[in-house]
Short mmCIF file of C-alpha atoms in Angstrom, two decimals:
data_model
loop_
_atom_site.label_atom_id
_atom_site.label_comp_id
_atom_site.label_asym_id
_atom_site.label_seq_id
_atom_site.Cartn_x
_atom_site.Cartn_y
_atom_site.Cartn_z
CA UNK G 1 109.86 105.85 125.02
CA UNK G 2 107.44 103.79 122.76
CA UNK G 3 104.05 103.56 120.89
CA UNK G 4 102.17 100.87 123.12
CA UNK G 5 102.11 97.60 122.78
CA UNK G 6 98.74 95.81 122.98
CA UNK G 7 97.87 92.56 121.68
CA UNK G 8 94.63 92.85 119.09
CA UNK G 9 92.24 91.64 122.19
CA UNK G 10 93.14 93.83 124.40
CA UNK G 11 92.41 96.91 122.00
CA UNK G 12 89.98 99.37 123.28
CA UNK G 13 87.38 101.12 121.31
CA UNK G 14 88.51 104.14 119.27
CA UNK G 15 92.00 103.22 119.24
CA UNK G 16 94.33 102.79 116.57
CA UNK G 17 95.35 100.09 115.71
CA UNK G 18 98.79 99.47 114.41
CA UNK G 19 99.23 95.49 112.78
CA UNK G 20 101.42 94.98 110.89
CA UNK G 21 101.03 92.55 107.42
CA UNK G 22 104.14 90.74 106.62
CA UNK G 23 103.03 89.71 103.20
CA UNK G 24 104.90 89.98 99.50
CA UNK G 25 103.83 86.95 97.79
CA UNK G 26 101.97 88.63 95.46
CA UNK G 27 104.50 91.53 94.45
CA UNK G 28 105.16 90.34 91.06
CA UNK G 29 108.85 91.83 90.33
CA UNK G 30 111.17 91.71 93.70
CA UNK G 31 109.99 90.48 97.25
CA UNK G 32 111.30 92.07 100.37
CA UNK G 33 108.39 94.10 101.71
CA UNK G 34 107.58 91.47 103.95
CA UNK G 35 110.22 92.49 106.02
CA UNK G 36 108.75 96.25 106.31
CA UNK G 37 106.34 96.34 109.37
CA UNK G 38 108.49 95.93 112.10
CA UNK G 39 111.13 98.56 110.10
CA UNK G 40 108.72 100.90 110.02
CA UNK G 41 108.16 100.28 113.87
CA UNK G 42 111.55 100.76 114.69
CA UNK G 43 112.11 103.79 112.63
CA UNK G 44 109.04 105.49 114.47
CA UNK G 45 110.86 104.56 117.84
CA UNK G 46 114.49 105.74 116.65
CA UNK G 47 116.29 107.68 118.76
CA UNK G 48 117.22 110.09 115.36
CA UNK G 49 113.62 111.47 115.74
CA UNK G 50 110.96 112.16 118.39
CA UNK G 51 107.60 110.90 118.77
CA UNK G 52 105.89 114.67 118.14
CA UNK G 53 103.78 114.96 114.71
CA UNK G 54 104.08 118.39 113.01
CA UNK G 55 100.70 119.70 114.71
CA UNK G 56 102.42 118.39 118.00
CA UNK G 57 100.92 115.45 119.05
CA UNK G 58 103.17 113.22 121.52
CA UNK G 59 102.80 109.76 120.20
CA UNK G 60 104.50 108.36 122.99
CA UNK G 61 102.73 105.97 124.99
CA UNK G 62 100.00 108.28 123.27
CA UNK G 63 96.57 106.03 124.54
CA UNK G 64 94.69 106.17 121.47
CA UNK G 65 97.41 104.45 119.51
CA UNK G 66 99.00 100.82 119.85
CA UNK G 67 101.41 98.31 118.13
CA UNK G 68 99.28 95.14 117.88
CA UNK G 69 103.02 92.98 116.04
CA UNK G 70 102.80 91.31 112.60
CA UNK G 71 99.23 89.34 112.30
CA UNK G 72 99.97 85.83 112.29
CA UNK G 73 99.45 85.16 108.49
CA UNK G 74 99.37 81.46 106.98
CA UNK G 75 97.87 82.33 103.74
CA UNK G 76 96.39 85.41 102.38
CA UNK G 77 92.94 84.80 103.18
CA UNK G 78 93.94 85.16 106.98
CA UNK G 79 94.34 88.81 106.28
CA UNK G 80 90.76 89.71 106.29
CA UNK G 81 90.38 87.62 109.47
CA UNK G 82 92.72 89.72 111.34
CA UNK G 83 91.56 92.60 110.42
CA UNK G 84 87.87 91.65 111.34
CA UNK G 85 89.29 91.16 114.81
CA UNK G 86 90.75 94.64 115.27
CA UNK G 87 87.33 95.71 113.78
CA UNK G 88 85.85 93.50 116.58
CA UNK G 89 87.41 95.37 119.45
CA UNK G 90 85.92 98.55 117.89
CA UNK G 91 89.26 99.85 116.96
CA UNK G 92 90.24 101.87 113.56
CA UNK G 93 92.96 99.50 111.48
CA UNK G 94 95.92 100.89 110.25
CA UNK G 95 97.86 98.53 108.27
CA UNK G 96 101.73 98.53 108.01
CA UNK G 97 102.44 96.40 104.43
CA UNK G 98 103.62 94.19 102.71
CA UNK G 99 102.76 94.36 99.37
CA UNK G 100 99.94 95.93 98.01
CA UNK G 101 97.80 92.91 97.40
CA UNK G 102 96.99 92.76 101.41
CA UNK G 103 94.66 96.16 100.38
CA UNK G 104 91.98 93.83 99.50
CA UNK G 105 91.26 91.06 102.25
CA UNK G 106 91.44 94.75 104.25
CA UNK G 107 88.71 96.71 102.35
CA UNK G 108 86.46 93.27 102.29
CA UNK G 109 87.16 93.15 106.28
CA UNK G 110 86.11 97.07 106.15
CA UNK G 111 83.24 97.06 103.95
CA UNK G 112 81.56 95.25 105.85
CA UNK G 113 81.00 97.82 108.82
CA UNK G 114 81.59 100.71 106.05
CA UNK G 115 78.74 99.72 103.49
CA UNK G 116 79.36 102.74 101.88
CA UNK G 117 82.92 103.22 102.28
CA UNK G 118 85.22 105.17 99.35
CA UNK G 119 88.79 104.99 98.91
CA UNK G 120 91.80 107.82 98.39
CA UNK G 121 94.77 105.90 97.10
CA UNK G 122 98.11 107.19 96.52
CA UNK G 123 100.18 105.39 94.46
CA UNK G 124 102.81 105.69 91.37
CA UNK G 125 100.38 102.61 89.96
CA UNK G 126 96.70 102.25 89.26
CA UNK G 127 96.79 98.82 90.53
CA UNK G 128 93.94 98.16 88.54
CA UNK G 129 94.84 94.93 86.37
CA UNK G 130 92.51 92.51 85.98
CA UNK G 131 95.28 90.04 86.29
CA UNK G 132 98.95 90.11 85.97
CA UNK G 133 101.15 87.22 84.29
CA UNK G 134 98.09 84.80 85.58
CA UNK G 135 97.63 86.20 89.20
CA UNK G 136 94.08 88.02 89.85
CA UNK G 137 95.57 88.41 93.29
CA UNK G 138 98.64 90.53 92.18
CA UNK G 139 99.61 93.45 93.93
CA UNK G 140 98.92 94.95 90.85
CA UNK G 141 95.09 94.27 90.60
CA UNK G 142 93.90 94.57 94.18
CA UNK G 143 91.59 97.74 92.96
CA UNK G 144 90.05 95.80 89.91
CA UNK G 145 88.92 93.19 92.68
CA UNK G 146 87.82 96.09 95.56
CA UNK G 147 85.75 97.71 92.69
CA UNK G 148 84.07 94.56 90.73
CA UNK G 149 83.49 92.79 94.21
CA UNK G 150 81.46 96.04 95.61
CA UNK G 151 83.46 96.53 98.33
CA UNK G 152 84.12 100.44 97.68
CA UNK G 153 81.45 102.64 96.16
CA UNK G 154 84.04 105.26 94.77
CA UNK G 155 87.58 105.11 94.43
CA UNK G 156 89.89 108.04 93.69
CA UNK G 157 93.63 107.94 93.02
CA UNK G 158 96.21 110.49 93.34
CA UNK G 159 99.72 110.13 91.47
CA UNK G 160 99.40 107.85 89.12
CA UNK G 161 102.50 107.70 86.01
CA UNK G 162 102.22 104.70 84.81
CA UNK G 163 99.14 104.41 82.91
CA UNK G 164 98.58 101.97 80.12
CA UNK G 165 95.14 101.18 78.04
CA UNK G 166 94.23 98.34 79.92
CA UNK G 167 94.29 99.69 83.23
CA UNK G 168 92.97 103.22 81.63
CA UNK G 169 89.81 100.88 80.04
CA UNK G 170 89.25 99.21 83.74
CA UNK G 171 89.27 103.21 85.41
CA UNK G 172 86.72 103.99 83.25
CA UNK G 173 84.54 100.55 84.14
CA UNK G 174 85.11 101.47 87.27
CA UNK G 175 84.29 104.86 87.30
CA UNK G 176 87.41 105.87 88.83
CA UNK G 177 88.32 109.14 89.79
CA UNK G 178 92.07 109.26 88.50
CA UNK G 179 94.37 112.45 89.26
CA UNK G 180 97.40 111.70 87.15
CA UNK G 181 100.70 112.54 87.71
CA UNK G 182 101.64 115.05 84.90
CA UNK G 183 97.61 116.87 86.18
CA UNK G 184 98.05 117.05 89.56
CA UNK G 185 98.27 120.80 91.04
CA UNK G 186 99.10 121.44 94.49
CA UNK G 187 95.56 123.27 95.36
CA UNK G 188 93.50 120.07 94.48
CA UNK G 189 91.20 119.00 96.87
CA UNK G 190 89.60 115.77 97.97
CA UNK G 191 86.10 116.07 98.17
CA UNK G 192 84.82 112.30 99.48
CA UNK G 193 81.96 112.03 101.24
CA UNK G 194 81.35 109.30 104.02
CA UNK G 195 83.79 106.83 105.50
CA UNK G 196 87.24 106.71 103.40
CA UNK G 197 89.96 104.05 103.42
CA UNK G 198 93.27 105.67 102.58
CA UNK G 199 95.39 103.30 100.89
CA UNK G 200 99.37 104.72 100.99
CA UNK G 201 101.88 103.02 98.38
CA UNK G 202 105.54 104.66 99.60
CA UNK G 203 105.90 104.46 95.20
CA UNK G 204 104.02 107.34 94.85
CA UNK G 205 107.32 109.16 96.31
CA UNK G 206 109.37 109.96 93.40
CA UNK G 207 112.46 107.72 94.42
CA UNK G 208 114.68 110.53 95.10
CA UNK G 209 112.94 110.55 98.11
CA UNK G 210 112.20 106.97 99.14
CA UNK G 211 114.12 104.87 97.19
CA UNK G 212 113.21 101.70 98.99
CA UNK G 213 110.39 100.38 96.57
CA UNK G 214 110.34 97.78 94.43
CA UNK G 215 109.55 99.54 91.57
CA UNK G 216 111.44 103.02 90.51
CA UNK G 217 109.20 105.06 88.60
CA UNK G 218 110.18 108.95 88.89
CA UNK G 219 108.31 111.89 88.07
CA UNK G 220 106.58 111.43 91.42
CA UNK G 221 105.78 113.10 94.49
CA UNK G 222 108.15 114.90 97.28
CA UNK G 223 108.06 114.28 101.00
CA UNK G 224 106.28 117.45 101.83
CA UNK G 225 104.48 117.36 98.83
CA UNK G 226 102.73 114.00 100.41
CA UNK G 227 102.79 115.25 103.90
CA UNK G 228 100.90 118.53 102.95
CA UNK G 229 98.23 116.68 101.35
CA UNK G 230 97.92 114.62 104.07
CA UNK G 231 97.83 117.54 106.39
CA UNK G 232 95.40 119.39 104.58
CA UNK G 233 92.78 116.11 104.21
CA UNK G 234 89.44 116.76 105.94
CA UNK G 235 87.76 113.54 105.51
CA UNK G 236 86.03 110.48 107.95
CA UNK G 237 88.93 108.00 107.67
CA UNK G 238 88.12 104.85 109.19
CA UNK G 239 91.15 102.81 108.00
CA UNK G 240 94.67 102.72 106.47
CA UNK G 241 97.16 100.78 105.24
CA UNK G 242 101.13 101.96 104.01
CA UNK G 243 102.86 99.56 101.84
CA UNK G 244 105.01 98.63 99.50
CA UNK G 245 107.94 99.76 101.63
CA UNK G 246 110.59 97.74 100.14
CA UNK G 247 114.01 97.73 102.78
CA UNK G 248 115.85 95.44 100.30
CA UNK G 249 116.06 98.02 98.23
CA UNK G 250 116.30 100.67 101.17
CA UNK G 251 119.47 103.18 101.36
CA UNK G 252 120.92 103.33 105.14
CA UNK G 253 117.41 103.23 106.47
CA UNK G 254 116.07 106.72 104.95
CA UNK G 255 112.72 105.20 103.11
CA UNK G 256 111.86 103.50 106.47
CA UNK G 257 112.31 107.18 108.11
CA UNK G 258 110.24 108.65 105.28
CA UNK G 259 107.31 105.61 105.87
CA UNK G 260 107.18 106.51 109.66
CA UNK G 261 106.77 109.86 108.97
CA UNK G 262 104.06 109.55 106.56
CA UNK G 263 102.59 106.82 109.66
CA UNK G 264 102.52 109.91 111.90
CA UNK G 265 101.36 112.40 110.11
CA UNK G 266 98.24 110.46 109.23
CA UNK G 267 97.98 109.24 113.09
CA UNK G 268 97.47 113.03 114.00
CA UNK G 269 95.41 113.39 111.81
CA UNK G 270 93.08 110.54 112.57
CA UNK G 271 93.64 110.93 116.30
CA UNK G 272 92.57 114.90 115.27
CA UNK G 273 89.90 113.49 113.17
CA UNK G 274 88.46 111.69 116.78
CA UNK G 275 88.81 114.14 119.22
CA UNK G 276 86.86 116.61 116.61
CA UNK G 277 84.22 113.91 116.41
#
């Protein structure tokens, strides 16, 4: 039993896409989520678990989803390049990270067959630096150059506990809807219209529950706290990305079990999201 295996031209239209982006030179305290895509894979094929989502969906060998391998990345510009292909073959991305710097050679690749495309981003971190000990690149400031650049016309984040006045000054440039950690109550709803990118940073877990992240900030979110919200999104996504799964820091494997989870709860609901289209 597997997901499929299909090279990024040989993608059919409507599928899903899974590619994974085995890039951390950007993280800017510990490197190892490089090493997460295939991790991720391997935990979503383990024989520990099954290959049903929670509204039972069999993603085995399911048709609308494949495993399109680590892009072939030389530098980080050849991000957006492989993500225009996949966009190419009329397929819906869904990046496996890496840090979270590969978020924004993604969003330019989307935003330019989603003109109007918003973003829901969870994440312990606002990500919104304008640069970070002298890289505007960081995986700390991918959002400050998604929103200046144009490539998003709204961005709302979910999570966030570790707010400081810079990054609180550049939300309000930005006009960014920001639910905070400490203001976040389990009946909120995310009200986005149009085509959404849903950007998934495994840090917005408190680490109690995925302690494979480069950077431990608790106070956050549980598993099924995360996997209700997913559950209960009714949105048009057209892309994703998880990241920031970091296995150097990993405990017997159980972060890279809670990333594959999180991968197929938002594959039913995409795949949902399709066959309701």
């Amino acid at each position: 039993m597997s997901i499929l295996r299909t090279p990024v031209n040989q993608l059919k239209s409507g599928q899903i896409a899974l590619i994974g982006l085995p890039f951390d030179k950007n993280s800017s305290f510990l490197q190892g989520p490089a090493k997460a895509p295939e991790l991720i894979i391997q935990a979503l094929e383990s024989d520990s678990a099954n290959y049903f989502t929670e509204n039972l969906t069999d993603l085995n060998e399911h048709p609308k989803l494949a495993w399109c391998g680590n892009a072939e990345l030389n530098q980080y510009t050849d991000i957006e390049q492989r993500i225009d292909e996949v966009l190419a073959q009329g397929a819906l991305p869904f990046s496996l990270g890496g840090d979270h710097s590969v978020t924004f050679p993604v969003v330019k690749a989307m935003a330019k067959k989603h003109p109007k495309l918003s973003i829901l981003h969870f994440d312990a971190h606002a990500d919104l630096y304008d640069e970070l000990d002298g890289n505007r690149y960081s995986h700390a400031c991918p959002f400050a150059r998604i929103m200046e650049g144009g490539f998003a016309q709204h961005l709302t984040q979910v999570g966030i506990r570790t707010l400081n006045t810079h990054q609180k000054a550049q939300a309000e440039m930005f006009n960014v809807h920001m639910i905070q950690m400490k203001d976040w109550k389990a009946d909120m709803k995310f009200e986005i219209e149009g085509p959404v990118y849903l950007s998934f940073d495994m840090d917005v877990l408190d680490p109690a529950f995925a302690p494979g992240v480069s950077h431990h900030e608790p106070g956050g979110f549980s598993t099924r706290e995360v996997l209700t919200m997913i559950q209960n999104l009714n949105l048009n996504i057209v892309g994703c990305d998880v990241v920031e799964y970091n296995p150097n820091r990993d405990l017997n494997g159980a972060t890279a079990m809670v990333a594959a989870k999180v991968v197929k709860e938002l594959v039913a609901k995409l795949v949902s999201g399709q066959d309701n289209s």
